[in-house]
GROMACS .gro file of N, CA and C in nm:
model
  444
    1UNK      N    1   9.065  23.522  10.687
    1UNK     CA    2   8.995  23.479  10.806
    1UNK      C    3   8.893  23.370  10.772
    2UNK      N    4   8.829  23.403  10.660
    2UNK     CA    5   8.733  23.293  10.613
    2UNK      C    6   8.794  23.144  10.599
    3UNK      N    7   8.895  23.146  10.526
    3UNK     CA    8   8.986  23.060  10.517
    3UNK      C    9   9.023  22.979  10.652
    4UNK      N   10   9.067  22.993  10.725
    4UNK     CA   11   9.151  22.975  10.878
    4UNK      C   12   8.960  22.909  10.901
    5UNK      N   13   8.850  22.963  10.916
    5UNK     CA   14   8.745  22.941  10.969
    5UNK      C   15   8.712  22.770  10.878
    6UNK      N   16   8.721  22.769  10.775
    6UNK     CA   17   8.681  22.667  10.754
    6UNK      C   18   8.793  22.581  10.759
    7UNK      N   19   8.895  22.612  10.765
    7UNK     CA   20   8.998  22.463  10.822
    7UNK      C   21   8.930  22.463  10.951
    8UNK      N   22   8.938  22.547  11.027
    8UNK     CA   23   8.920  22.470  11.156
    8UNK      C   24   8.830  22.390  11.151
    9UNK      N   25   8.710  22.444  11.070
    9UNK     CA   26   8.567  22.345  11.102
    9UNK      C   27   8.611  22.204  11.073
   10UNK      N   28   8.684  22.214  10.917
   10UNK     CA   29   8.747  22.061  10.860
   10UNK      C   30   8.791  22.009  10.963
   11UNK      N   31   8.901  22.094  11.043
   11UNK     CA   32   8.987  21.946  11.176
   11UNK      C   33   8.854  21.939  11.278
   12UNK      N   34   8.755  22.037  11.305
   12UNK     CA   35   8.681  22.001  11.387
   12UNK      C   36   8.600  21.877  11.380
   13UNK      N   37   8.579  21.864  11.276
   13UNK     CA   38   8.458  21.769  11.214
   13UNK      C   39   8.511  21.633  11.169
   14UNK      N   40   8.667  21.660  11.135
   14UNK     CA   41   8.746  21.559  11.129
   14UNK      C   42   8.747  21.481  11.311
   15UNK      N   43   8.795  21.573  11.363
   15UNK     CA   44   8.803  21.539  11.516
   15UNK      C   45   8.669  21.419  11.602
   16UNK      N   46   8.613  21.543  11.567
   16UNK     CA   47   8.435  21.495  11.575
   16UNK      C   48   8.417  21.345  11.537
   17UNK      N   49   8.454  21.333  11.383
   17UNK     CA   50   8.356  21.217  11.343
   17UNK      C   51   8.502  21.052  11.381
   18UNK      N   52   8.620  21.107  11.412
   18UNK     CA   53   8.740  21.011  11.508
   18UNK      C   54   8.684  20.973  11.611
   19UNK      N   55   8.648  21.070  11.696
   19UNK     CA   56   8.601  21.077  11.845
   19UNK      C   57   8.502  20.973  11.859
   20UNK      N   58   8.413  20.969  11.791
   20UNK     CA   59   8.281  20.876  11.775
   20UNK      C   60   8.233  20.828  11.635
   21UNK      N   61   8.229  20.689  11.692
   21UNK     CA   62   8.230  20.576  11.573
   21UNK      C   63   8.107  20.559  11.587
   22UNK      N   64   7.979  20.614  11.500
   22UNK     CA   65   7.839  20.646  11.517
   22UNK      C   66   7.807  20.478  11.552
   23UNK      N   67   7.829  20.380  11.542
   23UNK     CA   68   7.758  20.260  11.580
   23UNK      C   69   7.797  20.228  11.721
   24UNK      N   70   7.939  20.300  11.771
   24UNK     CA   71   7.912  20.328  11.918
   24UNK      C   72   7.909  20.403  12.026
   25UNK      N   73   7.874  20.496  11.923
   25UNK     CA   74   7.791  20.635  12.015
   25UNK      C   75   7.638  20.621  12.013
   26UNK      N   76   7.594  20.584  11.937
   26UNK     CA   77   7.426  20.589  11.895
   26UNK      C   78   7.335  20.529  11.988
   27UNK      N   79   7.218  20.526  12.001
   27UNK     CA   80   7.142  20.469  12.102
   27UNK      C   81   7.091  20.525  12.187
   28UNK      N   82   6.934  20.442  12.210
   28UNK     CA   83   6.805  20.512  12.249
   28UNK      C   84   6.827  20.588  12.424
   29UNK      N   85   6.799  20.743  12.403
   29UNK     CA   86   6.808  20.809  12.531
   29UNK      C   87   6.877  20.878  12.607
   30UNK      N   88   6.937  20.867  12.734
   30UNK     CA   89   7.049  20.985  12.812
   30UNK      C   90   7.088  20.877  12.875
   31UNK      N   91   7.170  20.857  12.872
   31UNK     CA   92   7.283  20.814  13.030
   31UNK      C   93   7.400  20.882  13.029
   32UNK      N   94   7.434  20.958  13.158
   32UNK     CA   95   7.522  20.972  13.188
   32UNK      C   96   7.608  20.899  13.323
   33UNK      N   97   7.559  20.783  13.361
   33UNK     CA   98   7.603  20.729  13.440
   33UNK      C   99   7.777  20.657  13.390
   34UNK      N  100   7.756  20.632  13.308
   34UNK     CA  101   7.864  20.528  13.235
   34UNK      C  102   7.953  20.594  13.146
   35UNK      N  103   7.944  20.759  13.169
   35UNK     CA  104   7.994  20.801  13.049
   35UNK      C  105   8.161  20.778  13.045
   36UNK      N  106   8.227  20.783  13.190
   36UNK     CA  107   8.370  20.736  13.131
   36UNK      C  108   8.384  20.580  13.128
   37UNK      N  109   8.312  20.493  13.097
   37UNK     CA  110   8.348  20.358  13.076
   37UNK      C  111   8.257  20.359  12.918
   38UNK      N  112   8.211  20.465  12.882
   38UNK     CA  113   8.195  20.418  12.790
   38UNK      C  114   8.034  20.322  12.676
   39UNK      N  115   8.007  20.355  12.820
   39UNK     CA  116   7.873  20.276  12.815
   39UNK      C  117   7.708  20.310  12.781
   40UNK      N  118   7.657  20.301  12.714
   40UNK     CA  119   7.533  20.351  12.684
   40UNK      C  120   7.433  20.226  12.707
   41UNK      N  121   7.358  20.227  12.811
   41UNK     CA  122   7.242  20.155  12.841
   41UNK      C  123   7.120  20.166  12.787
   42UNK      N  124   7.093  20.246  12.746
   42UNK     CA  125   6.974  20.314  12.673
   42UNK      C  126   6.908  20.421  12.748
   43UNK      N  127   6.793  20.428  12.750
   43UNK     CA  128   6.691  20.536  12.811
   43UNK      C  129   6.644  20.494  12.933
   44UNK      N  130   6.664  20.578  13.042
   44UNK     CA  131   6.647  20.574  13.127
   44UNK      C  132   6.501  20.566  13.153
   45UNK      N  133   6.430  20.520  13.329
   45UNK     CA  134   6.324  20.515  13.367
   45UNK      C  135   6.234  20.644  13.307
   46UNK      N  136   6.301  20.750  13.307
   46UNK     CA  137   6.233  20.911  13.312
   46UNK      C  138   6.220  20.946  13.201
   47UNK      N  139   6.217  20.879  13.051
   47UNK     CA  140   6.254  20.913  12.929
   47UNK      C  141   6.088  20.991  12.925
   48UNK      N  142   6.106  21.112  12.851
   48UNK     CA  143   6.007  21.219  12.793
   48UNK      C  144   5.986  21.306  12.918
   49UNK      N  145   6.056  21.275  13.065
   49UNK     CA  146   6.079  21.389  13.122
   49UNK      C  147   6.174  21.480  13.122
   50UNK      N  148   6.143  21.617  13.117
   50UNK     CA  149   6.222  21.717  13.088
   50UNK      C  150   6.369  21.695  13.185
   51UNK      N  151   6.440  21.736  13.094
   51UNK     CA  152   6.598  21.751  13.186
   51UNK      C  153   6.629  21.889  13.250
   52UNK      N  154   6.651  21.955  13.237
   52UNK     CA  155   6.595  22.081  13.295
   52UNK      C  156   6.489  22.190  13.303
   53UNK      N  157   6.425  22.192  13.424
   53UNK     CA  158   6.317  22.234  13.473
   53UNK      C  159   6.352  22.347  13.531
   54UNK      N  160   6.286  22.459  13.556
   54UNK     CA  161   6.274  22.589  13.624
   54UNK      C  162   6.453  22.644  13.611
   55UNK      N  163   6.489  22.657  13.755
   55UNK     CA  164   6.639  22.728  13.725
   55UNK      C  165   6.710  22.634  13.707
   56UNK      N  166   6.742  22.536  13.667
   56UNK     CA  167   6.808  22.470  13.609
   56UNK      C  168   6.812  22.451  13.522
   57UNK      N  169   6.902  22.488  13.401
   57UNK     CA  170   6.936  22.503  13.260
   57UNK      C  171   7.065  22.369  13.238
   58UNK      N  172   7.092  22.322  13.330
   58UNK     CA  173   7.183  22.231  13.267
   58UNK      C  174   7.216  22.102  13.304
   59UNK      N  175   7.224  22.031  13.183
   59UNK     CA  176   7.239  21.881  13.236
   59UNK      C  177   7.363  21.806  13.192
   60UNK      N  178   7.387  21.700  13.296
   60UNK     CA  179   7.573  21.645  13.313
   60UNK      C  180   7.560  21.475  13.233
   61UNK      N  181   7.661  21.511  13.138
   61UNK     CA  182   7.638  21.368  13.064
   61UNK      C  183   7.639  21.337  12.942
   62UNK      N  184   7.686  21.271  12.849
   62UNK     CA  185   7.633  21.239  12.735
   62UNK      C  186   7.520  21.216  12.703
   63UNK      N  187   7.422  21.279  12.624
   63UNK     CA  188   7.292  21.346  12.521
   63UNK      C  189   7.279  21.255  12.407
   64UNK      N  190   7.231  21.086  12.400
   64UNK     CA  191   7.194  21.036  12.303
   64UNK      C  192   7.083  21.024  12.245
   65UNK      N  193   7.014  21.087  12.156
   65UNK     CA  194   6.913  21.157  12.085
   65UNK      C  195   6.835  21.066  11.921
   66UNK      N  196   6.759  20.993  11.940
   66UNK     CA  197   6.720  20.908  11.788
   66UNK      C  198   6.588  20.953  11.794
   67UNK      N  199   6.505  21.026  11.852
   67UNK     CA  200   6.354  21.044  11.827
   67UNK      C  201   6.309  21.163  11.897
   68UNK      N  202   6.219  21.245  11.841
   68UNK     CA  203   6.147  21.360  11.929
   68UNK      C  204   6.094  21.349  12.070
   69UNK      N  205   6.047  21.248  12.135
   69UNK     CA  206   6.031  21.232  12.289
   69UNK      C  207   6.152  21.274  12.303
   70UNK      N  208   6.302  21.202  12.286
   70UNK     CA  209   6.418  21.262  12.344
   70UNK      C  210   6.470  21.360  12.359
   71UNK      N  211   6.445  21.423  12.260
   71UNK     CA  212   6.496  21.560  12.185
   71UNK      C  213   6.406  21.662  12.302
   72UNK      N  214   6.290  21.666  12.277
   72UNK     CA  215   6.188  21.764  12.348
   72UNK      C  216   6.271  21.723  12.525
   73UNK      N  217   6.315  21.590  12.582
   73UNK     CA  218   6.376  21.651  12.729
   73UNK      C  219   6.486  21.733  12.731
   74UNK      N  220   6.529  21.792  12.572
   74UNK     CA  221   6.639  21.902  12.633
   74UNK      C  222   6.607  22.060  12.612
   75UNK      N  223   6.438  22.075  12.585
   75UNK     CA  224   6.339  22.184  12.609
   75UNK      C  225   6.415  22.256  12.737
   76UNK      N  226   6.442  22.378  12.684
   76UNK     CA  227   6.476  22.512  12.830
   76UNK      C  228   6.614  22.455  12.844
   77UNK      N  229   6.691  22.363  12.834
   77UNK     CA  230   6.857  22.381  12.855
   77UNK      C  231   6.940  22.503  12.787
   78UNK      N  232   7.036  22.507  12.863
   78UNK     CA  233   7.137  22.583  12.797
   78UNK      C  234   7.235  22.538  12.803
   79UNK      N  235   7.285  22.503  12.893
   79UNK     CA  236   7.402  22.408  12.891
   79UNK      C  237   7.421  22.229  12.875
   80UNK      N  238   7.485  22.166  12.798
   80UNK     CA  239   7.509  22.046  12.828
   80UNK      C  240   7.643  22.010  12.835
   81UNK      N  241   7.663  21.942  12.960
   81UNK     CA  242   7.815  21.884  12.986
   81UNK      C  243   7.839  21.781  12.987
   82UNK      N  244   7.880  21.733  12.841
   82UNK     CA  245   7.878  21.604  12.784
   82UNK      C  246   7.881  21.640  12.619
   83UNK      N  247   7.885  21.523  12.543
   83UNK     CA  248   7.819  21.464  12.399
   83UNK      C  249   7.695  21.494  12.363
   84UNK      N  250   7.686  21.559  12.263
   84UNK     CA  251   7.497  21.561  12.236
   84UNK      C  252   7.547  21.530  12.095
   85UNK      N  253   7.463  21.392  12.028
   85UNK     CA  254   7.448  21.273  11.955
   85UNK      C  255   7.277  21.264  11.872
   86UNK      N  256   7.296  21.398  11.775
   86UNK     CA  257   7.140  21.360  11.707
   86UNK      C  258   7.160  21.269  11.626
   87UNK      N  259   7.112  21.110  11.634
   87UNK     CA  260   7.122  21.032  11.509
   87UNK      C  261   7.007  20.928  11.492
   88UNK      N  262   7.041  20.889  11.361
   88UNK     CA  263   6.976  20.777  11.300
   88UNK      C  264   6.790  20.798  11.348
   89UNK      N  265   6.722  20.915  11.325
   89UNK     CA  266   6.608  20.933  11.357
   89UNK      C  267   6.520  20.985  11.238
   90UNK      N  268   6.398  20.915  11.268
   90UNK     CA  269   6.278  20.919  11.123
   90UNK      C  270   6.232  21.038  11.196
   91UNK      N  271   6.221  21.047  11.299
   91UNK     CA  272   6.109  21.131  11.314
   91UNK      C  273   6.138  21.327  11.322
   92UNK      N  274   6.259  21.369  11.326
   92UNK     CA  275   6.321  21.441  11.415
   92UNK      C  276   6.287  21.529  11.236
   93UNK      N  277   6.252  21.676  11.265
   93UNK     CA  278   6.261  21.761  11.115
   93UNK      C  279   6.337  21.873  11.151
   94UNK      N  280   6.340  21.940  11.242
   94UNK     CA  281   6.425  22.029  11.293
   94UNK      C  282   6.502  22.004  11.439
   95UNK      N  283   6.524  22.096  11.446
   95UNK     CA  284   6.622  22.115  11.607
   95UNK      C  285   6.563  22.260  11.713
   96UNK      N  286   6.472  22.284  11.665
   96UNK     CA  287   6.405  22.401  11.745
   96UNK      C  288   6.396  22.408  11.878
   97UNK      N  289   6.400  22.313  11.898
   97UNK     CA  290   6.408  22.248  12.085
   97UNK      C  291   6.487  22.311  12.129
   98UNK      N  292   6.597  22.307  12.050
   98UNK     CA  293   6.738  22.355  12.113
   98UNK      C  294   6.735  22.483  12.105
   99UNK      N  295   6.680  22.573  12.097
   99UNK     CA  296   6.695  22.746  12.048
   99UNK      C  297   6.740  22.792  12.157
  100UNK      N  298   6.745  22.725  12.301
  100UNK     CA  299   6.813  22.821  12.387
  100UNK      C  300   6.922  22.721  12.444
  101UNK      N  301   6.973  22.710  12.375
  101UNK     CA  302   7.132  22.626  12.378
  101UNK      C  303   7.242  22.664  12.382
  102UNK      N  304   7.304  22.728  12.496
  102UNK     CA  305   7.424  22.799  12.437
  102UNK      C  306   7.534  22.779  12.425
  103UNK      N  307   7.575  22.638  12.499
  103UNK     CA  308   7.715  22.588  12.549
  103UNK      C  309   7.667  22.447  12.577
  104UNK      N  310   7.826  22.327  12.450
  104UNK     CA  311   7.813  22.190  12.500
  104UNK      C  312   7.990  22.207  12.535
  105UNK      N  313   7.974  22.159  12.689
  105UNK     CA  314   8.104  22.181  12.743
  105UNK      C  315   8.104  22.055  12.733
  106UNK      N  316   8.269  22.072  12.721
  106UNK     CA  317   8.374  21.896  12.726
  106UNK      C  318   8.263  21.790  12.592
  107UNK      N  319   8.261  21.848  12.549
  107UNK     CA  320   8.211  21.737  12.441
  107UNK      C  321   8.220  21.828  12.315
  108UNK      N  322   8.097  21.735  12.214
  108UNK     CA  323   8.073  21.763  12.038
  108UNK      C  324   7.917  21.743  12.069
  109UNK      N  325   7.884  21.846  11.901
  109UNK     CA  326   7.740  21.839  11.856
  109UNK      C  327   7.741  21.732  11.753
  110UNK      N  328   7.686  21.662  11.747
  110UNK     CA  329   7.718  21.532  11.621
  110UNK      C  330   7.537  21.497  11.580
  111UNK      N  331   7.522  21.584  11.458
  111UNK     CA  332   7.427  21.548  11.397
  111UNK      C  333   7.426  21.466  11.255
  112UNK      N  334   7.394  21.308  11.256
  112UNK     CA  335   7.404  21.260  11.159
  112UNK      C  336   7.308  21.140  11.130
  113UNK      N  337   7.259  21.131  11.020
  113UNK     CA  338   7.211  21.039  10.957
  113UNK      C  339   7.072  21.020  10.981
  114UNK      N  340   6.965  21.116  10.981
  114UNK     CA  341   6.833  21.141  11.046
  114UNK      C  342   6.740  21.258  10.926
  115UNK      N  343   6.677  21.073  10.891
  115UNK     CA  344   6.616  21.076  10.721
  115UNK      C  345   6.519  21.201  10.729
  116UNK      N  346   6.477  21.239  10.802
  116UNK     CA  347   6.366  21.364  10.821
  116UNK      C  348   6.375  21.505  10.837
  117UNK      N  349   6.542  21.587  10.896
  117UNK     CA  350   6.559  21.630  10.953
  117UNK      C  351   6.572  21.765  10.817
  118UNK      N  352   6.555  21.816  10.858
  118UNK     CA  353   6.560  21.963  10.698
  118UNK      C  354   6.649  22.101  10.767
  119UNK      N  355   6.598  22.111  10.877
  119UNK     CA  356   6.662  22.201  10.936
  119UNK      C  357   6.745  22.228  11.049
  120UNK      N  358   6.858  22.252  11.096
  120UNK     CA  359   6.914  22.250  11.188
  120UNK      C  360   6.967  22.434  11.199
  121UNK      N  361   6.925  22.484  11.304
  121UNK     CA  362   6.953  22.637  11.363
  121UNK      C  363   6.974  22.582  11.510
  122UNK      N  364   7.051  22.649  11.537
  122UNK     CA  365   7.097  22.693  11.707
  122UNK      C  366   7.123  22.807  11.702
  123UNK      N  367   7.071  22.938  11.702
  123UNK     CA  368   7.076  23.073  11.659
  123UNK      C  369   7.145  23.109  11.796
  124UNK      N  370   7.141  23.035  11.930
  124UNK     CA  371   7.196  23.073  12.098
  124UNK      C  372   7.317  23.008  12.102
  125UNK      N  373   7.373  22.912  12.058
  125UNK     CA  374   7.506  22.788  12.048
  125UNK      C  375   7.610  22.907  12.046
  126UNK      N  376   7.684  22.901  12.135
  126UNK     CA  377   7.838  23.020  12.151
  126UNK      C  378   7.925  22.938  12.141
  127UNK      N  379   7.912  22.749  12.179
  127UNK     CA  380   8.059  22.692  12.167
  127UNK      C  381   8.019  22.582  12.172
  128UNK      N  382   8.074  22.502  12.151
  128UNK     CA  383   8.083  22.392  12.106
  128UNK      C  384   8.216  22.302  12.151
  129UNK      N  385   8.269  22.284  12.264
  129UNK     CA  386   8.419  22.255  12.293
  129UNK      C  387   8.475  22.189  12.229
  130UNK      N  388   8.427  22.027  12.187
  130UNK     CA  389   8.545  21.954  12.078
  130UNK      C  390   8.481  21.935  11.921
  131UNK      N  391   8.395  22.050  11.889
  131UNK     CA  392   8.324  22.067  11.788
  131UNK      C  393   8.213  22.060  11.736
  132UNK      N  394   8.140  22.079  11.608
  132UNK     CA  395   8.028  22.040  11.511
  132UNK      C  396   8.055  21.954  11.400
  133UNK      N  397   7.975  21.838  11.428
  133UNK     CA  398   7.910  21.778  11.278
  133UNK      C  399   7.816  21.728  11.209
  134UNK      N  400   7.798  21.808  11.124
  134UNK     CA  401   7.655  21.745  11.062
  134UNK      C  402   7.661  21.699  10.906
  135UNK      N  403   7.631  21.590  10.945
  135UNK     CA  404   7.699  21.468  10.805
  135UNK      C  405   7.609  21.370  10.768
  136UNK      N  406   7.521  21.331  10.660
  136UNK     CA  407   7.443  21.225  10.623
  136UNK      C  408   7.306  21.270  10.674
  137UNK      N  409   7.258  21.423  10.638
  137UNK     CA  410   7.126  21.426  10.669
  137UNK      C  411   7.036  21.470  10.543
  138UNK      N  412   7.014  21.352  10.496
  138UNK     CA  413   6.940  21.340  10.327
  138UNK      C  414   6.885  21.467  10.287
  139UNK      N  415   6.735  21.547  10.392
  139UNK     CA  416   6.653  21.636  10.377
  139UNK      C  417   6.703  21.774  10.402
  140UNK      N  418   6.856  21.790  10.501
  140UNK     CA  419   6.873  21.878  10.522
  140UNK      C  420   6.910  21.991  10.395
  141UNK      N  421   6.830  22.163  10.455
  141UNK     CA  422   6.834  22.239  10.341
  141UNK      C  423   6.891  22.346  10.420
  142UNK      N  424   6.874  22.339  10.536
  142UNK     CA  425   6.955  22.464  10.615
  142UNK      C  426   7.064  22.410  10.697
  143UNK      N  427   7.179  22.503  10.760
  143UNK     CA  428   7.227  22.447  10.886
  143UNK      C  429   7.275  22.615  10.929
  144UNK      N  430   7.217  22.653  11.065
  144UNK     CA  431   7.278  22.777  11.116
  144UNK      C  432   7.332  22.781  11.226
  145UNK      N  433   7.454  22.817  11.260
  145UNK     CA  434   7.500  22.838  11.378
  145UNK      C  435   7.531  23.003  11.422
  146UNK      N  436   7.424  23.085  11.393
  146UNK     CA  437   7.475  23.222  11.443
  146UNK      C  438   7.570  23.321  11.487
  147UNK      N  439   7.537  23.253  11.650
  147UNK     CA  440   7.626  23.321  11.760
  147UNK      C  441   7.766  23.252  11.759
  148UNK      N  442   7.776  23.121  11.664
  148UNK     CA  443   7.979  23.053  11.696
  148UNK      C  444   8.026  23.163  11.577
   0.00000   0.00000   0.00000
C-alpha cells in the first residue's frame, strides 16, 4: 500500500508540475476572472482583504500566492475552487493560514520556490483533486499532510 501511495504522489506531482509551467502560473494576487482563458492580471483592487468572511468558507478561482498579505486573504477558508499557487516568495515561512483548509476542488496545491518557507502542514487538507507539489523550497524542514 505504501508503495501504490507513493507512485501515485510521483504521477501526481508529475501531473502537477505539466499542468503549470511556474513562469505561467506565477504572479502577484487572485484572479479568478480569466481563469479559463488563462489569464492572470495580478491583484486585484481588494488585495489584503479577506476572501472568506463569516459563513462563507469558500472561494471560486485560481489562488496566486507570492507574499504574506496574500496568503493571510485565505484566513478561515476551507474550500478553494480553483489552483492554489504558493510561489517565488521571500517572505512566506509557513502555511499556518491554511490550517482550516480542507478541500482544493478542480485544481492542484503547487508549492514552489519560496526562499523562506520551512514549514508546510495542512493538518485539515482531505483532497486535493489534480494533486500536491512541493518542489524548490530551500528552508523547507517539514511537509505534513495529515488528513490525505
Amino acid at each position: 500500500m505504501r508503495f501504490m501511495r507513493i507512485v501515485v504522489f510521483s504521477f501526481l506531482l508529475v501531473a502537477v508540475v505539466s499542468a503549470c509551467d511556474p513562469t505561467a502560473c506565477s504572479g502577484a494576487g487572485f484572479n479568478g476572472q480569466n481563469v479559463n482563458k488563462g489569464v492572470d492580471n495580478g491583484a486585484p483592487a481588494n488585495l489584503g482583504n479577506p476572501l472568506c468572511q463569516g459563513t462563507n468558507t469558500t472561494t471560486n478561482g485560481d489562488v496566486n500566492i507570492t507574499n504574506n498579505t496574500e496568503l493571510n486573504q485565505l484566513k478561515n477558508c476551507k474550500t478553494v475552487v480553483g489552483n492554489v499557487s504558493i510561489t517565488d516568495s521571500t517572505d512566506i515561512t509557513d502555511l499556518s493560514v491554511l490550517s482550516t483548509l480542507t478541500t482544493i476542488s478542480e485544481g492542484y496545491l503547487l508549492v514552489q520556490n519560496n526562499a523562506a518557507l520551512t514549514d508546510v502542514e495542512l493538518p485539515a487538507l482531505e483532497e486535493a483533486d489534480d494533486g500536491i507539489g512541493v518542489i524548490d523550497n530551500p528552508a523547507l524542514t517539514s511537509a505534513n499532510f495529515n488528513a490525505i
